[in-house]
Amino acid sequence: MAITIAKAEDRATVTTHAARIEHVSKSFAGPAGRQLVLDDITLDVAPGEFVTLLGASGCGKSTLLNLVAGLDRPSAGSIDTPGGRPALMFQEHALFPWLTAGKNIELALRLRGVPRGERRGEAQRLLELVRLNGAYGKRVHELSGGMRQRVAMARALAQDSDLLLMDEPFAALDAITRDVLHGELTRIWEETNLSVLFVTHNVREAVRLAQRVVLLSSRPGRIAREWTVDIEQPRRIEDAAVAELSLEITEELRGEIRRHGQH
Amino acid sequence: MASTDTTSTASKTDDLAGLEAGLDALEAVQVTRTPVREVLVKKVLPPLVAVALVLLVWQVLVSAKVTDEYKLPAPSAVWDSLATMWLQGTLFDVLWTSVSRALLGFLMALAIGTPLGLLVARVRFVRAAIGPILSGLQSLPSVAWVPPAVLWLGLQDSMMYTVILLGAVPSIANGLVAGVDQVPPLFLRAGRTLGATGLRGARHIVMPAALPGYLAGLKQGWAFSWRSLMAAEIIASSPELGLGLGQLLENGRNNIDMPGIFLAIILILVVGIAIDLLIFSPLERSVLRSRGLLVKS
Ligand SMILES: Nc1ncnc2c1ncn2[C@@H]1O[C@H](COP(=O)(O)OP(=O)(O)OP(=O)(O)O)[C@@H](O)[C@H]1O
Ligand SMILES: [Mg+2]
């Protein structure tokens, strides 16, 4: 635990990974006995790396993120996040409706131990980072879906964790808003030394964002294949290179899904 | 990563910012306050019309002499009773005796019901042990507690407070339990990832998230406090207890003073509604509105 005392800049050099998932399995008690959801997952996220985890609906992506976030324990295997508790962004914004946008961020700062006098300025800075300068005093219900997700992103960043876990955070947004948020996420990731593990079932989104795409098979979830994405940022979701790799990955994903129909 | 020349990156960023500003402007919800005039016309006028109609029907019934005058007094007779009490200076004493008792009793119920509700909501054994009894108690009319309370404590203020507590504590505790039960699990998980666990979780997540349910419980708790007190005052009247609204009603029956009885009933009703309208409804509405849970009609 000595590592957690080290400053953020030191950590990246001290450790070789932002998250290390080793031989992790997870099963739940279901109606038909124990159901194996994740089977022997081994995955490293390097410091500063952007990894997307891709898989069909119900393959256990959220389960895996919850394990990494420490919200649940693996049935077997181990998970190491040397930077301490990772930040987590959900598919729903999960902002607290009894607080304003700014106060949501300040609560995260407060729980992190930031002194009272510095919270407001820091919250304003984080809102500027997601380009929501005027949203400090806004209530959650006064914000649009895209703005809510940006506040949620600012709140996650307020945890000042090395590792950001994102569970389909843009799935409920329209295409243009999602495009914009992809741009923002890439920019913020480039500006900070954040490592990101991003879950999605959208192949193009995975390719648009990641340095590495990891494909999970379904029932039980296993790592099926992974791709390194060598396309220069800033990318766009319509780029030919993005489309080409997406096509290849989609074929593989279809194969995975088809395999389940055969028996 | 960004090996593109700086100008194109910069223009791309500007592009994004502009697009985003446009989206924000398009999607942001406009919040406007209703003008005072509209509030008056939509909220204040209808109940006033209703009251005027009731008075009118009442007067018509009296004028048509549908029944004896000692059974149905004229509105003016009730008004005269009110004026008499006002002139004697007893009106405020009577009101204050009852209202102060009810509010004090309510505050005591709050102090007991809140921790009790938290215990039932959070401790599984306590819930299994007294949860069902607590919700069952809500359906027991609090007037049932008056006879035992009189025998336990005699004709004293403490007996009144006992009846109020037995009526209001279950409502307040149950409201809090319902509020805590309805906290979305997503908030609890979000709180945990932010580091709000244990007591910090209760303080920063569970309590604020449960506030609407708690307030609904308080509102009901007030109604039960007031009803319980009136039951106690009517049944257990005694000179040592001072003159409250319940005793006023009971005195009216003993003196066969129908205008006095009507006045007492109206005052009981008005006080109950007024406290609700002045304290609990605004509190509840402001909480719901700030969370976007109140849809403007
Ligand atoms: N707490 C639980 N108890 C029992 N089964 C669970 C639990 N959580 C998840 N599961 C099961 O595990 C499987 C994977 O669920 P998970 O939510 O991780 O999928 P996912 O990949 O995130 O899917 P989606 O893309 O729809 O979000 C599902 O079949 C689900 O029924
Ligand atoms: Mg999921």
CSV table of C-alpha atoms in Angstrom, one decimal, chain B residues 52-270:
chain,number,residue,atom,x,y,z
B,52,ALA,CA,-67.6,30.3,-1.1
B,53,LEU,CA,-69.8,27.7,-2.6
B,54,VAL,CA,-69.9,25.7,0.6
B,55,LEU,CA,-70.9,28.8,2.6
B,56,LEU,CA,-73.6,29.6,0.0
B,57,VAL,CA,-75.1,26.0,0.2
B,58,TRP,CA,-74.9,26.2,3.9
B,59,GLN,CA,-76.8,29.5,4.1
B,60,VAL,CA,-79.4,28.3,1.6
B,61,LEU,CA,-80.0,25.2,3.7
B,62,VAL,CA,-80.4,27.3,6.8
B,63,SER,CA,-82.7,29.8,5.1
B,64,ALA,CA,-84.8,26.9,3.7
B,65,LYS,CA,-85.1,25.7,7.3
B,66,VAL,CA,-84.4,22.1,6.4
B,67,THR,CA,-83.8,21.3,10.1
B,68,ASP,CA,-84.0,22.9,13.5
B,69,GLU,CA,-81.8,25.8,14.1
B,70,TYR,CA,-80.0,24.2,17.1
B,71,LYS,CA,-79.0,21.3,14.8
B,72,LEU,CA,-77.8,23.5,11.9
B,73,PRO,CA,-76.7,27.0,13.0
B,74,ALA,CA,-76.4,29.8,10.5
B,75,PRO,CA,-72.9,30.8,9.3
B,76,SER,CA,-73.5,34.1,10.9
B,77,ALA,CA,-74.0,32.4,14.3
B,78,VAL,CA,-70.7,30.6,14.0
B,79,TRP,CA,-69.1,33.9,13.0
B,80,ASP,CA,-70.6,35.4,16.1
B,81,SER,CA,-69.0,32.7,18.3
B,82,LEU,CA,-65.7,33.4,16.7
B,83,ALA,CA,-66.1,37.1,17.3
B,84,THR,CA,-67.0,36.5,20.9
B,85,MET,CA,-64.0,34.4,21.5
B,86,TRP,CA,-61.9,37.0,19.8
B,87,LEU,CA,-63.3,39.8,22.0
B,88,GLN,CA,-62.9,37.7,25.1
B,89,GLY,CA,-59.3,37.2,24.1
B,90,THR,CA,-59.6,33.4,24.5
B,91,LEU,CA,-59.2,32.5,20.8
B,92,PHE,CA,-55.5,32.6,20.6
B,93,ASP,CA,-55.1,30.9,24.0
B,94,VAL,CA,-57.2,28.0,22.8
B,95,LEU,CA,-55.4,27.7,19.5
B,96,TRP,CA,-52.0,28.0,21.1
B,97,THR,CA,-52.8,25.4,23.7
B,98,SER,CA,-53.5,22.8,21.0
B,99,VAL,CA,-51.0,23.9,18.4
B,100,SER,CA,-48.1,24.1,20.8
B,101,ARG,CA,-49.0,20.7,22.2
B,102,ALA,CA,-49.3,19.2,18.7
B,103,LEU,CA,-46.0,20.7,17.5
B,104,LEU,CA,-44.1,19.8,20.6
B,105,GLY,CA,-45.5,16.3,20.3
B,106,PHE,CA,-44.6,16.2,16.7
B,107,LEU,CA,-41.0,17.2,17.4
B,108,MET,CA,-40.7,14.5,20.0
B,109,ALA,CA,-42.1,12.0,17.5
B,110,LEU,CA,-39.5,13.3,15.0
B,111,ALA,CA,-36.7,12.8,17.5
B,112,ILE,CA,-37.8,9.2,18.2
B,113,GLY,CA,-39.1,8.2,14.8
B,114,THR,CA,-36.0,9.2,12.8
B,115,PRO,CA,-33.4,7.0,14.5
B,116,LEU,CA,-36.0,4.3,14.8
B,117,GLY,CA,-36.7,4.4,11.1
B,118,LEU,CA,-33.0,4.3,10.3
B,119,LEU,CA,-32.5,1.3,12.6
B,120,VAL,CA,-35.4,-0.6,10.9
B,121,ALA,CA,-34.2,0.4,7.5
B,122,ARG,CA,-30.5,-0.5,8.0
B,123,VAL,CA,-30.4,-3.4,10.6
B,124,ARG,CA,-31.9,-6.6,9.2
B,125,PHE,CA,-32.7,-8.1,12.6
B,126,VAL,CA,-34.5,-4.9,13.8
B,127,ARG,CA,-36.5,-4.9,10.6
B,128,ALA,CA,-37.6,-8.5,10.9
B,129,ALA,CA,-38.4,-7.9,14.6
B,130,ILE,CA,-40.5,-4.7,14.5
B,131,GLY,CA,-40.9,-3.7,10.9
B,132,PRO,CA,-44.3,-5.4,10.5
B,133,ILE,CA,-45.6,-4.1,13.9
B,134,LEU,CA,-44.5,-0.6,12.9
B,135,SER,CA,-46.5,-0.6,9.7
B,136,GLY,CA,-49.4,-2.4,11.3
B,137,LEU,CA,-49.6,0.3,14.0
B,138,GLN,CA,-50.3,2.9,11.3
B,139,SER,CA,-53.7,1.4,10.8
B,140,LEU,CA,-54.6,1.5,14.5
B,141,PRO,CA,-56.7,4.6,15.2
B,142,SER,CA,-54.7,6.5,17.8
B,143,VAL,CA,-57.9,7.2,19.7
B,144,ALA,CA,-57.6,3.6,20.9
B,145,TRP,CA,-54.5,4.7,22.9
B,146,VAL,CA,-56.5,7.3,24.9
B,147,PRO,CA,-58.1,5.0,27.5
B,148,PRO,CA,-54.8,3.2,28.4
B,149,ALA,CA,-52.9,6.4,28.4
B,150,VAL,CA,-55.3,8.0,30.8
B,151,LEU,CA,-55.0,5.1,33.2
B,152,TRP,CA,-51.2,5.0,32.9
B,153,LEU,CA,-50.5,8.7,33.3
B,154,GLY,CA,-53.7,10.3,34.5
B,155,LEU,CA,-55.2,13.5,33.2
B,156,GLN,CA,-51.9,15.3,32.4
B,157,ASP,CA,-50.1,16.7,29.5
B,158,SER,CA,-47.8,13.7,29.4
B,159,MET,CA,-50.8,11.6,28.5
B,160,MET,CA,-51.5,13.8,25.5
B,161,TYR,CA,-47.9,13.5,24.4
B,162,THR,CA,-48.0,9.8,24.7
B,163,VAL,CA,-51.0,9.5,22.5
B,164,ILE,CA,-49.4,11.8,19.9
B,165,LEU,CA,-46.2,9.8,19.9
B,166,LEU,CA,-48.0,6.5,19.5
B,167,GLY,CA,-49.8,8.0,16.5
B,168,ALA,CA,-47.0,9.8,14.8
B,169,VAL,CA,-43.8,7.8,15.4
B,170,PRO,CA,-44.9,4.9,13.2
B,171,SER,CA,-45.7,7.2,10.3
B,172,ILE,CA,-42.4,9.0,10.5
B,173,ALA,CA,-40.4,5.8,10.9
B,174,ASN,CA,-42.2,4.1,8.1
B,175,GLY,CA,-41.7,7.1,5.8
B,176,LEU,CA,-38.0,6.9,6.4
B,177,VAL,CA,-37.9,3.2,5.8
B,178,ALA,CA,-39.8,3.6,2.5
B,179,GLY,CA,-37.5,6.4,1.5
B,180,VAL,CA,-34.3,4.3,2.2
B,181,ASP,CA,-35.8,1.3,0.5
B,182,GLN,CA,-36.4,3.3,-2.6
B,183,VAL,CA,-32.9,4.7,-3.0
B,184,PRO,CA,-31.8,3.5,-6.5
B,185,PRO,CA,-29.0,0.9,-6.2
B,186,LEU,CA,-27.2,2.9,-8.9
B,187,PHE,CA,-26.7,5.8,-6.4
B,188,LEU,CA,-25.3,3.4,-3.8
B,189,ARG,CA,-22.8,2.0,-6.3
B,190,ALA,CA,-21.9,5.4,-7.6
B,191,GLY,CA,-21.4,6.5,-4.0
B,192,ARG,CA,-19.2,3.5,-3.3
B,193,THR,CA,-16.9,4.2,-6.3
B,194,LEU,CA,-16.5,7.7,-5.0
B,195,GLY,CA,-15.5,6.4,-1.6
B,196,ALA,CA,-18.8,7.0,0.3
B,197,THR,CA,-19.0,3.8,2.3
B,198,GLY,CA,-20.4,3.1,5.8
B,199,LEU,CA,-21.3,6.3,7.8
B,200,ARG,CA,-20.1,8.6,5.0
B,201,GLY,CA,-22.3,6.7,2.6
B,202,ALA,CA,-25.3,7.1,5.0
B,203,ARG,CA,-24.6,10.8,5.3
B,204,HIS,CA,-23.8,11.8,1.7
B,205,ILE,CA,-25.9,9.3,-0.3
B,206,VAL,CA,-28.6,7.4,1.6
B,207,MET,CA,-30.0,10.2,3.7
B,208,PRO,CA,-30.3,12.8,0.9
B,209,ALA,CA,-31.6,10.2,-1.5
B,210,ALA,CA,-34.2,9.1,1.0
B,211,LEU,CA,-35.3,12.7,1.8
B,212,PRO,CA,-38.5,12.7,-0.4
B,213,GLY,CA,-39.9,9.6,1.3
B,214,TYR,CA,-38.9,10.9,4.7
B,215,LEU,CA,-40.7,14.2,4.0
B,216,ALA,CA,-43.8,12.3,3.0
B,217,GLY,CA,-43.6,10.5,6.3
B,218,LEU,CA,-43.3,13.7,8.2
B,219,LYS,CA,-46.3,15.1,6.5
B,220,GLN,CA,-48.3,12.1,7.4
B,221,GLY,CA,-46.8,12.2,10.9
B,222,TRP,CA,-48.1,15.7,11.4
B,223,ALA,CA,-51.6,14.7,10.3
B,224,PHE,CA,-51.4,11.8,12.8
B,225,SER,CA,-50.1,14.1,15.5
B,226,TRP,CA,-52.9,16.5,15.1
B,227,ARG,CA,-55.6,13.8,14.9
B,228,SER,CA,-54.3,12.0,17.9
B,229,LEU,CA,-54.2,15.1,20.0
B,230,MET,CA,-57.8,16.0,19.1
B,231,ALA,CA,-58.9,12.6,20.1
B,232,ALA,CA,-57.1,12.9,23.4
B,233,GLU,CA,-58.4,16.4,24.1
B,234,ILE,CA,-62.0,15.4,23.3
B,235,ILE,CA,-62.0,12.3,25.4
B,236,ALA,CA,-59.9,13.4,28.3
B,237,SER,CA,-61.0,16.9,29.1
B,238,SER,CA,-60.2,18.2,32.5
B,239,PRO,CA,-59.7,21.7,33.9
B,240,GLU,CA,-56.1,21.0,34.8
B,241,LEU,CA,-55.4,20.4,31.1
B,242,GLY,CA,-56.3,23.9,30.0
B,243,LEU,CA,-58.7,24.7,27.2
B,244,GLY,CA,-57.7,23.3,23.8
B,245,LEU,CA,-59.6,22.9,20.6
B,246,GLY,CA,-60.7,19.4,21.5
B,247,GLN,CA,-62.1,20.6,24.8
B,248,LEU,CA,-63.8,23.4,23.1
B,249,LEU,CA,-65.6,20.9,21.0
B,250,GLU,CA,-66.5,18.8,24.0
B,251,ASN,CA,-67.7,21.8,25.9
B,252,GLY,CA,-69.9,22.7,23.0
B,253,ARG,CA,-71.6,19.3,23.2
B,254,ASN,CA,-72.1,19.6,27.0
B,255,ASN,CA,-73.7,23.1,26.6
B,256,ILE,CA,-75.6,22.1,23.5
B,257,ASP,CA,-73.9,25.0,21.8
B,258,MET,CA,-74.0,24.1,18.1
B,259,PRO,CA,-72.3,27.3,16.8
B,260,GLY,CA,-69.5,26.6,19.2
B,261,ILE,CA,-69.2,23.0,18.0
B,262,PHE,CA,-69.1,24.1,14.3
B,263,LEU,CA,-66.5,26.7,15.2
B,264,ALA,CA,-64.4,24.1,17.0
B,265,ILE,CA,-64.6,21.7,14.0
B,266,ILE,CA,-63.7,24.5,11.5
B,267,LEU,CA,-60.8,25.6,13.6
B,268,ILE,CA,-59.4,22.1,13.9
B,269,LEU,CA,-59.7,21.7,10.2
B,270,VAL,CA,-58.1,25.1,9.5
